[in-house]
Short mmCIF file of C-alpha atoms in Angstrom, two decimals:
data_model
loop_
_atom_site.label_atom_id
_atom_site.label_comp_id
_atom_site.label_asym_id
_atom_site.label_seq_id
_atom_site.Cartn_x
_atom_site.Cartn_y
_atom_site.Cartn_z
CA MET A 1 -49.94 -50.47 38.59
CA ALA A 2 -51.21 -50.98 35.03
CA ASN A 3 -51.95 -54.22 33.23
CA ALA A 4 -52.27 -52.72 29.75
CA TYR A 5 -50.16 -50.41 27.61
CA GLY A 6 -51.01 -46.73 27.50
CA PRO A 7 -51.39 -44.86 24.21
CA THR A 8 -48.40 -44.41 21.96
CA CYS A 9 -47.19 -40.95 21.01
CA TYR A 10 -48.31 -39.51 17.68
CA GLN A 11 -46.14 -40.78 14.83
CA ILE A 12 -44.97 -38.95 11.71
CA GLY A 13 -47.18 -41.28 9.63
CA PRO A 14 -50.95 -41.65 9.82
CA ASN A 15 -50.77 -44.79 11.98
CA PRO A 16 -48.45 -46.01 14.75
CA PRO A 17 -45.96 -48.70 13.63
CA SER A 18 -46.83 -52.26 14.56
CA ASN A 19 -43.33 -53.65 15.27
CA SER A 20 -42.32 -54.17 18.89
CA SER A 21 -45.94 -53.52 19.85
CA SER A 22 -48.92 -55.30 21.25
CA GLY A 23 -52.29 -54.22 22.48
CA PRO A 24 -54.26 -51.21 21.26
CA SER A 25 -52.43 -49.04 18.72
CA MET A 26 -54.18 -45.78 19.66
CA ALA A 27 -52.04 -42.66 19.75
CA SER A 28 -52.46 -39.56 21.87
CA GLU A 29 -50.72 -36.39 22.96
CA ASP A 30 -51.10 -37.85 26.45
CA CYS A 31 -48.48 -40.54 25.83
CA LEU A 32 -45.68 -40.14 28.37
CA PHE A 33 -45.95 -43.63 29.77
CA LEU A 34 -43.18 -46.03 30.68
CA ASN A 35 -43.33 -49.80 31.00
CA VAL A 36 -41.48 -51.70 33.71
CA GLN A 37 -40.70 -55.43 33.63
CA SER A 38 -39.55 -56.63 37.02
CA PRO A 39 -38.67 -60.23 37.97
CA ALA A 40 -40.63 -61.83 40.79
CA ASN A 41 -39.32 -60.85 44.23
CA ALA A 42 -36.91 -58.35 42.69
CA SER A 43 -34.84 -56.42 45.20
CA ASN A 44 -32.06 -53.92 44.54
CA LEU A 45 -31.43 -55.24 41.01
CA PRO A 46 -29.59 -53.33 38.27
CA VAL A 47 -31.83 -51.45 35.84
CA LEU A 48 -31.88 -51.32 32.03
CA VAL A 49 -33.68 -48.31 30.53
CA TRP A 50 -34.63 -48.65 26.85
CA ILE A 51 -35.14 -45.63 24.55
CA HIS A 52 -36.81 -46.72 21.32
CA GLY A 53 -35.67 -45.70 17.85
CA GLY A 54 -37.65 -44.52 14.83
CA GLY A 55 -35.96 -41.38 13.53
CA TYR A 56 -37.42 -39.26 16.36
CA GLY A 57 -40.74 -39.59 14.54
CA ALA A 58 -41.93 -43.16 15.12
CA GLY A 59 -41.79 -46.01 17.62
CA ASN A 60 -43.07 -46.74 21.11
CA GLY A 61 -42.15 -48.20 24.48
CA ARG A 62 -43.85 -51.57 24.08
CA GLN A 63 -40.70 -53.65 23.80
CA ASP A 64 -40.91 -57.14 25.34
CA PHE A 65 -37.75 -58.01 27.30
CA SER A 66 -38.83 -61.51 28.39
CA ASP A 67 -36.21 -63.48 26.45
CA LEU A 68 -33.45 -61.05 27.39
CA LEU A 69 -34.38 -61.35 31.06
CA ASN A 70 -34.83 -65.12 31.02
CA THR A 71 -31.50 -65.69 29.24
CA ASN A 72 -29.80 -63.66 31.96
CA GLY A 73 -31.45 -65.37 34.92
CA ASN A 74 -33.92 -62.53 35.51
CA ASN A 75 -31.22 -60.56 37.28
CA PHE A 76 -32.18 -57.00 36.34
CA VAL A 77 -35.22 -54.75 35.89
CA THR A 78 -36.17 -53.18 32.54
CA VAL A 79 -37.86 -49.86 31.83
CA ALA A 80 -39.06 -48.86 28.34
CA ILE A 81 -39.92 -45.19 27.97
CA GLN A 82 -41.93 -43.14 25.50
CA TYR A 83 -41.24 -39.58 24.41
CA ARG A 84 -43.01 -37.09 22.16
CA LEU A 85 -42.19 -37.54 18.48
CA GLY A 86 -42.15 -35.50 15.29
CA PRO A 87 -43.35 -31.90 15.71
CA PHE A 88 -44.87 -32.73 19.11
CA GLY A 89 -41.36 -33.43 20.40
CA PHE A 90 -38.94 -31.76 18.01
CA LEU A 91 -40.49 -28.66 16.47
CA SER A 92 -37.99 -25.82 16.72
CA SER A 93 -37.71 -22.09 16.04
CA ASP A 94 -36.79 -18.87 17.80
CA GLU A 95 -40.45 -18.21 18.61
CA LEU A 96 -40.94 -21.71 20.02
CA ASP A 97 -37.85 -21.33 22.20
CA GLN A 98 -39.18 -18.03 23.58
CA ARG A 99 -42.76 -19.20 24.13
CA GLY A 100 -42.29 -22.90 24.90
CA VAL A 101 -39.41 -25.37 24.73
CA VAL A 102 -37.40 -26.94 21.95
CA ASN A 103 -36.16 -30.55 22.19
CA ALA A 104 -39.31 -31.44 24.14
CA GLY A 105 -38.84 -35.12 23.24
CA LEU A 106 -35.36 -35.13 24.77
CA LEU A 107 -36.68 -33.44 27.89
CA ASP A 108 -39.26 -36.24 28.12
CA GLN A 109 -36.40 -38.74 28.11
CA PHE A 110 -34.50 -36.77 30.74
CA PHE A 111 -37.55 -36.59 33.01
CA ALA A 112 -38.09 -40.35 32.56
CA LEU A 113 -34.55 -40.91 33.86
CA GLN A 114 -35.35 -38.71 36.84
CA TRP A 115 -38.49 -40.81 37.44
CA VAL A 116 -36.32 -43.94 37.49
CA GLN A 117 -34.11 -42.40 40.16
CA THR A 118 -37.13 -41.55 42.29
CA TYR A 119 -39.33 -44.61 41.91
CA ILE A 120 -37.47 -47.65 40.58
CA ARG A 121 -36.89 -49.03 44.10
CA GLU A 122 -40.66 -49.62 44.22
CA PHE A 123 -40.13 -52.18 41.44
CA GLY A 124 -37.05 -53.83 42.93
CA GLY A 125 -34.52 -51.77 41.03
CA ASP A 126 -31.33 -50.09 42.20
CA PRO A 127 -31.18 -46.41 41.14
CA SER A 128 -27.40 -46.43 41.56
CA ALA A 129 -26.98 -49.16 38.91
CA VAL A 130 -28.78 -47.82 35.84
CA THR A 131 -27.81 -48.53 32.23
CA ILE A 132 -29.51 -46.48 29.52
CA SER A 133 -29.81 -48.06 26.08
CA GLY A 134 -31.24 -47.47 22.64
CA GLU A 135 -30.96 -48.32 18.96
CA SER A 136 -30.90 -45.94 15.96
CA ALA A 137 -32.61 -42.73 17.13
CA GLY A 138 -32.72 -44.44 20.52
CA GLY A 139 -28.95 -44.86 20.30
CA GLY A 140 -28.69 -41.23 19.23
CA SER A 141 -30.81 -40.31 22.24
CA VAL A 142 -28.39 -42.23 24.46
CA MET A 143 -25.58 -40.19 22.90
CA LEU A 144 -27.43 -36.95 23.67
CA MET A 145 -28.20 -38.07 27.24
CA ASP A 146 -24.50 -38.88 27.59
CA MET A 147 -23.80 -35.30 26.47
CA ALA A 148 -26.70 -33.69 28.37
CA TYR A 149 -26.00 -30.32 29.98
CA GLY A 150 -22.44 -30.35 28.72
CA GLY A 151 -21.60 -33.66 30.38
CA THR A 152 -21.77 -32.14 33.86
CA LEU A 153 -24.18 -34.64 35.46
CA GLY A 154 -21.64 -37.30 36.40
CA ASP A 155 -23.43 -40.55 37.20
CA SER A 156 -26.39 -38.96 38.96
CA LEU A 157 -28.94 -40.37 36.48
CA PHE A 158 -27.16 -43.41 35.03
CA GLN A 159 -23.84 -45.18 35.22
CA ASN A 160 -23.61 -47.12 31.94
CA SER A 161 -24.79 -46.61 28.36
CA ILE A 162 -25.50 -48.94 25.44
CA ALA A 163 -25.78 -47.26 22.04
CA ALA A 164 -26.63 -49.49 19.08
CA SER A 165 -26.27 -47.80 15.67
CA PRO A 166 -26.35 -44.30 17.23
CA TYR A 167 -28.19 -42.06 14.78
CA LEU A 168 -26.62 -38.64 14.17
CA PRO A 169 -28.64 -36.61 11.66
CA LYS A 170 -27.80 -33.00 10.91
CA GLN A 171 -27.95 -31.13 14.21
CA TYR A 172 -28.77 -27.48 13.59
CA ASP A 173 -28.99 -24.65 16.08
CA TYR A 174 -32.56 -24.33 17.35
CA ASN A 175 -33.14 -21.09 15.39
CA ALA A 176 -31.22 -22.00 12.23
CA TRP A 177 -32.79 -21.73 8.78
CA VAL A 178 -33.68 -25.42 8.31
CA PRO A 179 -35.62 -26.05 11.56
CA SER A 180 -37.20 -22.59 11.26
CA GLN A 181 -38.42 -23.33 7.73
CA ASN A 182 -39.85 -26.64 8.92
CA TYR A 183 -41.62 -24.73 11.70
CA TYR A 184 -43.18 -22.35 9.18
CA ALA A 185 -44.08 -25.20 6.82
CA PHE A 186 -45.76 -27.01 9.70
CA ALA A 187 -47.62 -23.86 10.71
CA ASN A 188 -48.74 -23.33 7.13
CA GLN A 189 -50.09 -26.88 6.87
CA ALA A 190 -51.92 -26.35 10.17
CA GLY A 191 -53.54 -23.14 8.89
CA CYS A 192 -51.46 -20.77 11.03
CA MET A 193 -49.73 -18.75 8.31
CA ILE A 194 -52.67 -16.69 7.07
CA GLY A 195 -51.57 -13.09 6.72
CA GLY A 196 -47.88 -13.85 7.06
CA TYR A 197 -45.72 -15.05 9.92
CA GLY A 198 -48.23 -14.32 12.64
CA ASN A 199 -49.69 -10.92 13.54
CA ALA A 200 -50.02 -8.58 16.47
CA SER A 201 -53.13 -10.28 17.82
CA GLN A 202 -52.03 -13.90 17.50
CA THR A 203 -48.60 -15.43 17.01
CA ILE A 204 -47.96 -18.65 15.13
CA PHE A 205 -47.30 -20.30 18.48
CA ASP A 206 -50.69 -19.19 19.84
CA CYS A 207 -52.40 -20.46 16.71
CA LEU A 208 -50.72 -23.86 16.94
CA LEU A 209 -51.71 -24.18 20.60
CA ALA A 210 -55.34 -23.73 19.61
CA LYS A 211 -55.29 -26.47 16.96
CA ASP A 212 -56.59 -29.95 17.70
CA SER A 213 -54.38 -33.03 17.55
CA ALA A 214 -55.80 -34.25 14.24
CA THR A 215 -54.92 -30.99 12.50
CA LEU A 216 -51.39 -31.06 13.89
CA GLN A 217 -50.97 -34.71 12.97
CA ASN A 218 -52.05 -34.06 9.38
CA ALA A 219 -49.60 -31.17 9.19
CA SER A 220 -46.86 -33.43 10.51
CA VAL A 221 -47.51 -36.03 7.81
CA ALA A 222 -47.48 -33.39 5.06
CA VAL A 223 -44.21 -31.75 6.13
CA THR A 224 -42.46 -35.07 6.69
CA ALA A 225 -43.42 -36.20 3.18
CA SER A 226 -41.73 -33.13 1.69
CA VAL A 227 -38.18 -33.65 2.99
CA THR A 228 -35.28 -35.31 1.19
CA PHE A 229 -35.25 -39.12 1.09
CA GLY A 230 -33.33 -40.57 4.03
CA THR A 231 -33.98 -37.59 6.30
CA TRP A 232 -36.61 -36.47 8.81
CA ALA A 233 -38.19 -33.05 9.27
CA PHE A 234 -38.25 -32.83 13.06
CA LEU A 235 -35.03 -33.65 14.87
CA PRO A 236 -32.98 -32.69 17.95
CA VAL A 237 -31.30 -29.29 17.79
CA THR A 238 -28.51 -27.52 19.63
CA ASP A 239 -30.41 -25.51 22.24
CA GLY A 240 -27.59 -24.19 24.44
CA SER A 241 -28.88 -25.99 27.53
CA LEU A 242 -29.73 -29.69 27.34
CA VAL A 243 -27.87 -30.00 24.02
CA GLN A 244 -24.99 -27.54 24.17
CA SER A 245 -22.65 -28.66 21.39
CA LEU A 246 -22.31 -30.74 18.26
CA PRO A 247 -21.54 -34.39 19.11
CA SER A 248 -18.41 -34.36 16.94
CA ALA A 249 -16.92 -31.61 19.11
CA GLN A 250 -18.19 -32.46 22.60
CA LEU A 251 -17.35 -36.16 22.34
CA LEU A 252 -13.80 -35.25 21.27
CA GLU A 253 -13.51 -33.21 24.47
CA LYS A 254 -14.79 -36.23 26.47
CA ARG A 255 -17.42 -34.13 28.21
CA VAL A 256 -19.85 -36.95 28.93
CA ASN A 257 -22.05 -38.31 31.71
CA GLY A 258 -21.79 -41.78 33.21
CA ARG A 259 -18.83 -44.10 33.59
CA SER A 260 -18.96 -46.75 30.87
CA LEU A 261 -20.19 -47.37 27.32
CA LEU A 262 -20.99 -50.33 25.07
CA VAL A 263 -21.42 -49.11 21.50
CA GLY A 264 -21.75 -50.76 18.11
CA ASN A 265 -22.90 -50.49 14.54
CA ASN A 266 -24.16 -52.88 11.87
CA ALA A 267 -22.28 -53.96 8.75
CA ASN A 268 -24.80 -52.47 6.31
CA GLU A 269 -26.47 -49.44 7.88
CA GLY A 270 -26.94 -47.40 4.71
CA PRO A 271 -29.21 -49.07 2.12
CA ALA A 272 -32.54 -48.21 3.78
CA PHE A 273 -31.68 -44.50 3.70
CA THR A 274 -29.87 -44.20 0.37
CA PRO A 275 -31.51 -44.07 -3.08
CA GLN A 276 -30.78 -47.42 -4.70
CA GLN A 277 -30.31 -46.18 -8.27
CA ILE A 278 -26.79 -44.71 -7.98
CA SER A 279 -24.64 -46.24 -10.71
CA SER A 280 -22.39 -43.46 -12.04
CA ASP A 281 -20.00 -40.73 -10.88
CA SER A 282 -22.53 -38.07 -11.81
CA ALA A 283 -25.35 -39.79 -9.92
CA LEU A 284 -23.15 -40.11 -6.83
CA LEU A 285 -22.13 -36.46 -7.02
CA SER A 286 -25.74 -35.34 -7.43
CA TRP A 287 -26.72 -37.36 -4.36
CA LEU A 288 -23.84 -35.93 -2.33
CA GLN A 289 -24.82 -32.39 -3.30
CA SER A 290 -28.39 -32.93 -2.10
CA THR A 291 -27.27 -34.73 1.06
CA LEU A 292 -24.59 -32.19 2.02
CA PRO A 293 -25.80 -28.86 0.59
CA GLY A 294 -23.33 -26.85 2.65
CA PHE A 295 -20.32 -28.50 1.05
CA THR A 296 -18.32 -26.72 -1.65
CA SER A 297 -17.01 -28.49 -4.74
CA GLY A 298 -13.67 -28.73 -2.95
CA ASP A 299 -15.29 -30.36 0.08
CA LEU A 300 -17.05 -32.89 -2.15
CA ALA A 301 -13.77 -33.65 -3.90
CA LYS A 302 -12.25 -34.51 -0.51
CA ILE A 303 -15.06 -36.98 0.15
CA LEU A 304 -14.33 -38.75 -3.12
CA LEU A 305 -10.64 -38.97 -2.18
CA TYR A 306 -11.51 -40.61 1.14
CA TYR A 307 -13.90 -42.98 -0.63
CA PRO A 308 -12.00 -44.31 -3.66
CA ILE A 309 -13.60 -46.94 -5.85
CA SER A 310 -12.05 -49.81 -7.80
CA ASN A 311 -14.82 -52.37 -8.19
CA THR A 312 -17.69 -51.13 -10.35
CA SER A 313 -19.25 -54.48 -11.17
CA GLY A 314 -19.14 -58.10 -10.11
CA GLY A 315 -20.77 -60.39 -7.61
CA LEU A 316 -22.28 -59.50 -4.28
CA PHE A 317 -20.51 -60.85 -1.20
CA ALA A 318 -19.74 -59.73 2.32
CA THR A 319 -16.30 -58.35 3.09
CA THR A 320 -14.07 -59.66 5.87
CA GLY A 321 -13.30 -56.18 7.15
CA VAL A 322 -9.61 -56.99 7.55
CA SER A 323 -8.36 -57.94 4.08
CA GLY A 324 -9.41 -58.16 0.45
CA PRO A 325 -12.23 -56.01 -0.96
CA SER A 326 -13.67 -53.50 1.49
CA ALA A 327 -16.96 -51.77 2.20
CA LEU A 328 -15.75 -48.85 0.09
CA ASP A 329 -17.21 -50.56 -2.98
CA GLN A 330 -18.19 -54.11 -2.00
CA SER A 331 -20.87 -55.75 0.15
CA SER A 332 -23.52 -58.43 0.01
CA ILE A 333 -26.01 -55.66 -0.82
CA ALA A 334 -24.32 -53.65 -3.58
CA VAL A 335 -21.07 -52.96 -5.42
CA GLY A 336 -19.54 -49.97 -7.18
CA GLN A 337 -21.06 -46.52 -6.92
CA GLN A 338 -24.15 -47.78 -5.11
CA GLN A 339 -22.07 -49.38 -2.38
CA ARG A 340 -19.95 -46.24 -2.27
CA ALA A 341 -23.07 -44.20 -1.48
CA ASN A 342 -24.40 -46.76 0.98
CA ASN A 343 -21.12 -46.73 2.89
CA ILE A 344 -20.76 -42.95 2.88
CA TYR A 345 -24.23 -42.56 4.40
CA ALA A 346 -23.63 -45.36 6.91
CA GLU A 347 -20.31 -44.00 8.15
CA LEU A 348 -21.47 -40.40 8.30
CA THR A 349 -24.74 -41.11 10.09
CA PHE A 350 -24.32 -44.24 12.23
CA VAL A 351 -20.82 -45.71 12.18
CA CYS A 352 -18.58 -42.73 12.91
CA PRO A 353 -20.78 -41.56 15.80
CA SER A 354 -20.16 -44.98 17.35
CA TYR A 355 -16.40 -44.44 16.97
CA TRP A 356 -16.59 -40.95 18.47
CA MET A 357 -18.60 -42.24 21.42
CA ALA A 358 -16.15 -45.08 22.04
CA GLU A 359 -13.28 -42.59 22.05
CA ALA A 360 -15.13 -40.27 24.46
CA TYR A 361 -15.34 -43.02 27.10
CA SER A 362 -11.79 -44.30 26.73
CA GLY A 363 -9.41 -43.42 29.58
CA ASP A 364 -9.98 -40.81 32.30
CA ASP A 365 -11.46 -43.43 34.66
CA ARG A 366 -14.05 -44.39 32.06
CA THR A 367 -14.34 -47.52 29.94
CA SER A 368 -15.78 -48.29 26.53
CA TYR A 369 -16.36 -51.44 24.51
CA LYS A 370 -17.08 -51.51 20.79
CA TYR A 371 -18.56 -54.10 18.41
CA GLN A 372 -19.88 -54.56 14.89
CA PHE A 373 -22.93 -56.70 14.12
CA SER A 374 -21.97 -58.46 10.88
CA ALA A 375 -24.38 -61.40 10.64
CA LEU A 376 -25.73 -61.38 7.08
CA PRO A 377 -27.26 -59.24 5.81
CA GLY A 378 -26.37 -56.88 8.68
CA LEU A 379 -28.93 -54.24 7.75
CA HIS A 380 -29.92 -51.35 9.98
CA GLY A 381 -32.18 -52.56 12.77
CA GLN A 382 -31.57 -56.28 12.32
CA ASP A 383 -29.44 -56.44 15.46
CA VAL A 384 -32.49 -55.81 17.65
CA ALA A 385 -33.68 -59.40 17.18
CA GLY A 386 -30.25 -60.46 18.41
CA TYR A 387 -30.45 -58.94 21.88
CA PHE A 388 -34.23 -58.82 22.39
CA GLY A 389 -35.47 -61.82 20.41
CA PRO A 390 -37.83 -63.54 20.55
CA LEU A 391 -35.52 -66.53 20.35
CA GLY A 392 -35.86 -68.21 16.97
CA SER A 393 -37.72 -65.25 15.46
CA ALA A 394 -35.03 -64.17 12.99
CA PRO A 395 -34.14 -66.70 10.25
CA TYR A 396 -30.77 -64.96 9.76
CA LEU A 397 -29.69 -65.54 13.38
CA SER A 398 -29.12 -68.81 15.21
CA THR A 399 -30.49 -69.11 18.72
CA ASP A 400 -26.87 -69.56 19.86
CA PHE A 401 -26.07 -66.13 18.42
CA GLN A 402 -29.12 -64.58 20.04
CA ARG A 403 -28.32 -66.06 23.45
CA ALA A 404 -24.74 -64.85 23.20
CA PHE A 405 -25.85 -61.33 22.28
CA MET A 406 -28.40 -61.34 25.10
CA ARG A 407 -25.70 -62.40 27.56
CA ILE A 408 -23.44 -59.61 26.28
CA TRP A 409 -26.15 -57.10 27.15
CA GLY A 410 -26.99 -58.79 30.45
CA ASN A 411 -23.39 -58.99 31.64
CA TYR A 412 -22.84 -55.37 30.74
CA VAL A 413 -25.96 -54.29 32.65
CA THR A 414 -25.04 -56.32 35.75
CA LYS A 415 -21.22 -56.25 35.68
CA SER A 416 -20.30 -53.27 33.45
CA ASP A 417 -18.33 -55.77 31.35
CA PRO A 418 -19.80 -57.35 28.18
CA SER A 419 -17.47 -60.36 28.21
CA ILE A 420 -19.34 -63.68 28.23
CA SER A 421 -18.36 -67.26 28.99
CA ALA A 422 -16.83 -69.42 26.27
CA ALA A 423 -19.87 -71.67 26.48
CA TYR A 424 -22.19 -68.84 25.44
CA ALA A 425 -19.70 -67.29 23.02
CA THR A 426 -19.16 -70.47 21.04
CA GLY A 427 -22.63 -71.93 21.53
CA SER A 428 -23.05 -75.25 19.73
CA ALA A 429 -19.36 -75.18 18.80
CA SER A 430 -18.27 -75.30 22.44
CA ASN A 431 -17.03 -78.88 22.15
CA SER A 432 -15.05 -78.22 18.98
CA SER A 433 -11.53 -76.88 18.61
CA ALA A 434 -12.96 -73.38 19.04
CA SER A 435 -13.06 -73.76 22.82
CA THR A 436 -12.25 -70.09 23.46
CA ASN A 437 -13.64 -66.98 21.88
CA ALA A 438 -12.80 -63.29 21.65
CA ALA A 439 -16.05 -62.45 23.44
CA SER A 440 -14.80 -64.27 26.53
CA ASP A 441 -12.13 -61.66 27.22
CA TRP A 442 -13.36 -58.49 25.53
CA PRO A 443 -10.70 -55.75 25.74
CA GLU A 444 -11.57 -52.15 26.46
CA PHE A 445 -11.48 -49.73 23.54
CA SER A 446 -8.72 -47.13 23.54
CA ASN A 447 -7.09 -44.82 20.99
CA SER A 448 -3.90 -46.88 21.16
CA SER A 449 -5.76 -50.22 21.00
CA PRO A 450 -9.04 -49.50 19.20
CA TYR A 451 -10.37 -53.05 19.31
CA GLN A 452 -13.89 -54.00 18.34
CA LEU A 453 -15.59 -57.36 18.57
CA ASN A 454 -16.93 -58.51 15.21
CA LEU A 455 -20.14 -60.47 15.84
CA ASN A 456 -20.63 -62.80 12.89
CA GLN A 457 -21.70 -66.33 11.99
CA THR A 458 -20.27 -69.08 9.82
CA GLY A 459 -21.69 -72.26 8.35
CA GLY A 460 -25.37 -72.64 7.62
CA THR A 461 -27.12 -72.57 4.27
CA LEU A 462 -27.02 -69.46 2.08
CA VAL A 463 -30.45 -68.11 1.17
CA PRO A 464 -29.89 -66.03 -1.99
CA LYS A 465 -31.12 -62.49 -2.50
CA ASN A 466 -34.60 -62.17 -4.00
CA SER A 467 -37.17 -59.45 -4.60
CA THR A 468 -38.06 -59.16 -0.91
CA THR A 469 -34.94 -60.08 1.09
CA GLN A 470 -31.17 -59.78 0.97
CA GLU A 471 -29.05 -62.93 1.15
CA TYR A 472 -28.49 -64.47 4.57
CA LEU A 473 -27.29 -67.65 6.24
CA THR A 474 -29.68 -69.96 8.05
CA GLY A 475 -30.06 -73.50 9.31
CA PRO A 476 -28.95 -75.76 12.16
CA THR A 477 -25.25 -75.71 11.19
CA LEU A 478 -24.85 -71.97 11.84
CA MET A 479 -22.07 -71.25 14.35
CA ASN A 480 -21.00 -68.11 16.16
CA ASN A 481 -17.89 -66.47 14.76
CA PHE A 482 -16.78 -63.71 17.13
CA THR A 483 -13.38 -62.15 16.42
CA LEU A 484 -11.39 -59.13 17.56
CA ALA A 485 -10.25 -56.56 15.01
CA ASN A 486 -8.66 -53.13 14.86
CA SER A 487 -11.58 -50.80 14.26
CA TYR A 488 -9.36 -48.04 12.82
CA THR A 489 -7.91 -50.18 10.04
CA TRP A 490 -11.24 -52.01 9.59
CA GLU A 491 -12.75 -51.83 6.09
CA ALA A 492 -9.65 -50.21 4.57
CA GLY A 493 -9.20 -47.44 7.12
CA ARG A 494 -12.58 -46.59 8.62
CA GLY A 495 -10.95 -44.77 11.52
CA ALA A 496 -9.25 -42.28 9.19
CA ARG A 497 -12.53 -41.67 7.38
CA CYS A 498 -14.27 -40.97 10.69
CA ASP A 499 -11.50 -38.51 11.53
CA PHE A 500 -12.22 -36.81 8.20
CA TRP A 501 -15.93 -36.52 8.94
CA ARG A 502 -15.11 -35.01 12.31
CA SER A 503 -12.89 -32.42 10.60
CA VAL A 504 -15.79 -31.21 8.43
CA ALA A 505 -18.61 -31.82 10.92
CA GLN A 506 -19.12 -28.12 11.57
CA ILE A 507 -20.27 -27.74 7.97
CA ILE A 508 -22.70 -30.68 8.03
CA PRO A 509 -23.50 -29.90 11.01
CA ALA A 510 -23.04 -33.03 13.15
#
């Protein structure tokens, strides 16, 4: 039993990130620790496993679940895992596959889930009631665990999944040109390319094994700095074993593990990953060409047809999702071509994977529930403060909203149903005319009834956009505004656009 955090895994930058962390920030190759929070006198409680995000190159398992647990009556156990990052976890090439393993970081996650099955009873947890969860790359990891080994594992490792903003970058075959070139670039930076691609006496792999951690870390930083903005150098690959198929294809076939899914995305996922100087047709096309190099001019023309634009100027304001201007060219962050790019990136990388996952768990004795986090400004990652807190830590979220979101997670972990009481759903408005709420009777997602719960707020005081923050609502008059909507017709036909991305996913590849 430990009373202090172990080292974090090496990050793609020179220092570990400080968010969601406490204690020493040292990093090490010896980093496969997990952190368990167990209520006093816990016995046979459901278990929530958290897989951190960070683009498969950053992050750690030091998440504090205290507010989430307290808000839910301390009725489950939490486990936060760590996994190898960057080249330590996701270096890939034909040589590496032959001499070692690819997707080492995903194997770390898989082994952590096996550890939970073996040992969680020692902490008062029930191994037959496990929910895996994650946000961003953590959500993408949940997706890949759902797909692990072709979806043949049933519920042997977990029963439920929560995927927040599931990150789906380009997923190449393990020996494809892109991951192989990153392997060689990494080897070159580490001093392992002298005399060509290895030699008879020492392979690149042997050379890398002999290098110290500092040399490998410096090589990681250099290679990561050289890739296109909005992308990462070291990512999961299709390996034919743990990861057998592209998500777009396997999820369509509903070959998944576990029984139930809660999945969602944020209203504005794209700005952090999209260059913010796109203001013309030519600039948009240039960005698309660099983002999707495998696409022909005809393919790019199809994208523009699916993403028409009408508003090229005007004020910034959030869309309703159901009527009026849509996310195609309007948001509280940007308008026109810039918003067009932001939305394309968001749907391709985070939003459509959430749709595909929801569809994969609909029917066939499985259940799925879908939501969108729309509280202004709704940027990527801002939902985490909603379900983990600390309470009162985010000026853009009321504590009523946070408690409701925490109860959504807690009820899903303990009951496999995210519906919450009207008292929690409406919060401070519980005595008003809004005595019921869509979150109180959350319908399952299905292809015929593709409902999502839109998690938003109303009231409050608008804090305008400035040089450091986007606009948001704040203040004591903020109220929860949770509504049901058709996710396929949402934002002027998002479902059809996700179907389009699936149709061309083999080219991306995704």
